[in-house]
């Protein structure tokens, strides 16, 4: 089998927050995540998980090292190019959903494609297809404030994948859900993975961590393969 190309490649990536007492939130991280992998990232509070997500998601620029996304060196890109790349290649799912409460599920998903490469005229259909994909075809017209937590997170997943990104980055995606809804969201991630999506899930929940094919731990800003003892 030919090896899959890397989606994420960190070479000695680090991020130190400046200020009077600088904090090295990520240090010398080397990591390769290949196309189609489902990785979970674990670590205690304050270990650097959010910093990792922000760097991998092109929300923050590392202060050291080089980050290649889909083979492109993102470290030297101008801010506008990083924003465009983020819109085209990365889908985000957050613990607290980040939906617009008065907009319908369909509008939320369609608006999520604003910075993607999907032409405006195709967005409504794409949104409907993505919502059908996550099992919410019957709730497309409901304002997101009328949906349950589990349904909201499925809308958020639909929004994240509607533009077919290279990478789905999830930050504690089940952190606000009861166990049944959490399971539905995790099953959905399994299905997306089976369809070839590259997925990174950040979690402090061991049960969620075990859903990945591979787990990476962070301790004091240092990444390590596997779950630390
Ligand atoms: P986690 O997500 O695992 O809880 P973070 O990535 O949020 O960890 O934080 C890693 C370290 O960086 C912590 O020591 C935290 O206090 C520090 N940190 C996070 N954000 C900032 C910031 N904007 N400025 C300074 N230090 C920060």
XYZ file of C-alpha atoms and ligand atoms in Angstrom:
256
model
C 0.000 0.000 0.000
C 1.352 3.457 -0.836
C 1.807 5.590 2.274
C -0.795 8.308 2.712
C 0.486 11.879 2.419
C 0.811 13.857 5.649
C -1.907 16.369 6.425
C -0.159 17.776 9.502
C 3.602 17.857 9.812
C 5.142 19.609 12.808
C 8.908 19.976 12.804
C 10.218 21.212 16.143
C 7.112 23.341 16.543
C 6.949 25.438 19.672
C 4.957 28.332 21.008
C 6.125 30.546 23.817
C 3.700 33.157 25.094
C 5.635 36.367 25.691
C 5.313 38.832 28.524
C 7.187 39.471 31.745
C 7.218 35.750 32.578
C 7.126 33.862 29.249
C 5.302 30.511 29.129
C 6.538 27.749 26.845
C 3.113 26.275 26.049
C 4.422 23.986 23.280
C 8.027 22.945 22.956
C 9.935 21.251 20.124
C 6.981 19.199 18.900
C 7.498 16.742 16.066
C 4.335 15.126 14.790
C 3.035 13.697 11.541
C -0.641 12.982 10.988
C -1.377 11.287 7.694
C -4.445 11.543 5.537
C -7.280 9.412 6.891
C -5.909 9.035 10.425
C -8.088 9.482 13.509
C -5.900 10.823 16.310
C -6.813 11.745 19.849
C -4.769 14.217 21.881
C -4.867 13.935 25.662
C -3.262 15.786 28.531
C -4.112 17.375 31.864
C -5.413 20.908 32.179
C -2.717 23.442 31.342
C -0.596 20.917 29.432
C -0.898 22.710 26.079
C -3.880 21.040 24.372
C -5.580 24.304 23.373
C -2.296 25.750 22.233
C -1.776 22.672 20.071
C -5.281 23.062 18.618
C -4.739 26.752 17.942
C -1.454 26.110 16.170
C -2.720 23.099 14.186
C -5.852 25.078 13.265
C -3.820 28.071 12.038
C -5.404 30.278 14.683
C -2.008 30.936 16.296
C 1.381 31.061 14.660
C 4.147 29.036 16.317
C 7.098 30.986 17.631
C 9.519 28.163 16.718
C 9.775 25.427 14.112
C 7.856 24.703 10.943
C 4.285 23.559 10.403
C 3.338 22.021 7.061
C -0.366 21.600 6.304
C -1.014 19.449 3.237
C 2.660 19.901 2.385
C 2.494 23.703 2.530
C 4.764 25.601 4.867
C 2.232 27.640 6.847
C 4.824 29.291 9.043
C 5.971 31.737 6.401
C 2.518 32.555 4.987
C 0.997 36.011 5.356
C -1.916 36.258 7.763
C -4.477 36.608 4.923
C -3.162 33.431 3.297
C -3.300 31.539 6.591
C -6.920 32.676 7.046
C -7.809 31.521 3.526
C -6.089 28.180 4.062
C -7.912 27.723 7.355
C -11.271 28.398 5.678
C -10.566 25.945 2.886
C -8.802 23.113 4.675
C -9.853 22.972 8.311
C -13.192 22.209 9.928
C -13.592 22.982 13.646
C -15.911 21.474 16.227
C -15.896 23.042 19.687
C -17.230 21.871 23.026
C -19.835 24.643 23.145
C -21.003 24.241 19.520
C -20.651 27.946 18.513
C -23.857 28.025 16.497
C -25.947 31.129 15.814
C -29.037 30.468 17.967
C -31.615 32.291 15.835
C -30.415 30.870 12.548
C -31.714 27.563 11.295
C -29.538 24.479 11.177
C -29.309 24.884 7.398
C -28.291 28.548 7.673
C -25.654 27.736 10.284
C -24.089 25.114 8.030
C -24.316 27.293 4.898
C -22.815 30.325 6.702
C -19.931 28.115 7.819
C -18.903 27.860 4.163
C -18.441 31.623 3.839
C -14.639 31.364 3.800
C -14.503 28.042 1.967
C -13.954 27.368 -1.701
C -17.595 26.261 -2.120
C -19.364 28.677 -4.511
C -22.167 30.668 -2.890
C -24.824 29.150 -5.172
C -23.936 25.618 -4.031
C -23.895 26.271 -0.306
C -27.567 25.689 0.528
C -27.583 22.307 -1.207
C -24.269 21.359 0.417
C -25.689 22.335 3.798
C -28.767 20.166 3.252
C -26.620 17.227 2.146
C -24.331 17.600 5.190
C -27.298 17.773 7.575
C -28.811 14.682 5.992
C -25.424 13.011 6.387
C -25.448 13.628 10.160
C -29.028 12.400 10.510
C -30.694 15.815 10.797
C -32.470 15.976 7.446
C -35.757 16.425 9.299
C -34.520 19.374 11.439
C -32.897 21.592 8.790
C -35.389 24.416 9.228
C -35.251 24.506 13.035
C -33.463 27.406 14.741
C -30.443 25.929 16.470
C -31.773 27.173 19.826
C -34.634 24.677 19.428
C -32.284 21.711 19.072
C -30.940 19.446 21.807
C -27.258 19.533 22.736
C -26.557 16.375 20.763
C -28.379 17.742 17.719
C -26.499 21.044 17.986
C -23.191 19.236 17.994
C -24.248 17.226 14.944
C -25.085 20.523 13.191
C -21.616 21.753 14.171
C -20.070 18.601 12.679
C -22.130 19.089 9.495
C -20.884 22.692 9.313
C -17.296 21.560 9.796
C -17.372 18.919 7.050
C -19.750 20.488 4.499
C -16.863 22.039 2.568
C -14.898 18.750 2.652
C -11.862 20.024 4.591
C -8.522 18.185 4.745
C -8.706 18.092 8.510
C -11.423 17.982 11.152
C -10.209 19.453 14.463
C -12.451 18.771 17.449
C -11.937 20.349 20.872
C -13.701 18.318 23.604
C -16.588 17.607 21.186
C -18.568 15.611 23.760
C -17.689 17.705 26.813
C -21.185 19.262 27.077
C -23.202 16.180 26.144
C -24.977 13.393 28.014
C -23.608 9.927 27.344
C -26.198 8.974 24.691
C -25.652 12.164 22.671
C -21.890 11.870 23.175
C -21.997 8.383 21.738
C -23.995 9.552 18.722
C -21.377 12.237 18.015
C -18.509 9.756 18.438
C -20.248 7.283 16.126
C -20.570 10.075 13.584
C -16.835 10.762 13.838
C -16.186 7.025 13.317
C -18.325 7.139 10.172
C -16.522 10.205 8.837
C -13.225 8.483 9.539
C -14.423 5.392 7.667
C -15.200 7.709 4.736
C -11.576 8.895 4.764
C -11.701 12.098 6.835
C -8.581 13.013 8.827
C -9.699 13.695 12.390
C -7.980 15.102 15.468
C -9.930 15.071 18.726
C -8.633 16.848 21.806
C -10.029 15.444 25.015
C -9.317 14.812 28.659
C -11.793 11.904 28.637
C -10.074 8.521 28.493
C -13.124 6.833 26.935
C -13.136 9.387 24.102
C -9.367 9.067 23.697
C -9.746 5.345 23.112
C -11.969 5.958 20.081
C -8.958 7.153 18.067
C -6.620 4.894 16.092
C -3.679 6.544 17.759
C -3.287 8.723 20.829
C -0.775 11.469 21.443
C -0.238 12.924 24.931
C 0.865 16.400 25.894
C 2.663 17.139 29.144
C 4.119 20.550 29.910
C 3.960 21.442 26.234
C 5.778 18.317 25.034
C 4.046 15.865 22.684
C 4.586 12.153 23.081
C 3.143 9.177 21.180
C 0.736 7.070 23.237
C -0.876 7.605 26.595
C 1.596 8.562 29.294
C 1.798 6.184 32.239
P -4.784 23.127 28.084
O -5.628 23.393 26.868
O -4.139 21.759 28.044
O -5.523 23.355 29.355
P -3.317 25.532 27.289
O -2.811 25.266 25.921
O -4.543 26.388 27.413
O -3.545 24.142 28.061
O -2.168 26.231 28.148
C -0.815 25.769 28.185
C 0.003 26.722 29.050
O 0.080 27.989 28.418
C -0.589 26.960 30.420
O 0.465 27.090 31.332
C -1.332 28.273 30.256
O -1.400 28.964 31.482
C -0.444 29.002 29.264
N -1.185 29.953 28.397
C -2.259 29.662 27.612
N -2.658 30.748 26.912
C -1.815 31.763 27.287
C -1.697 33.142 26.924
N -2.509 33.712 26.029
N -0.707 33.841 27.502
C 0.141 33.282 28.393
N 0.087 31.996 28.764
C -0.875 31.237 28.231
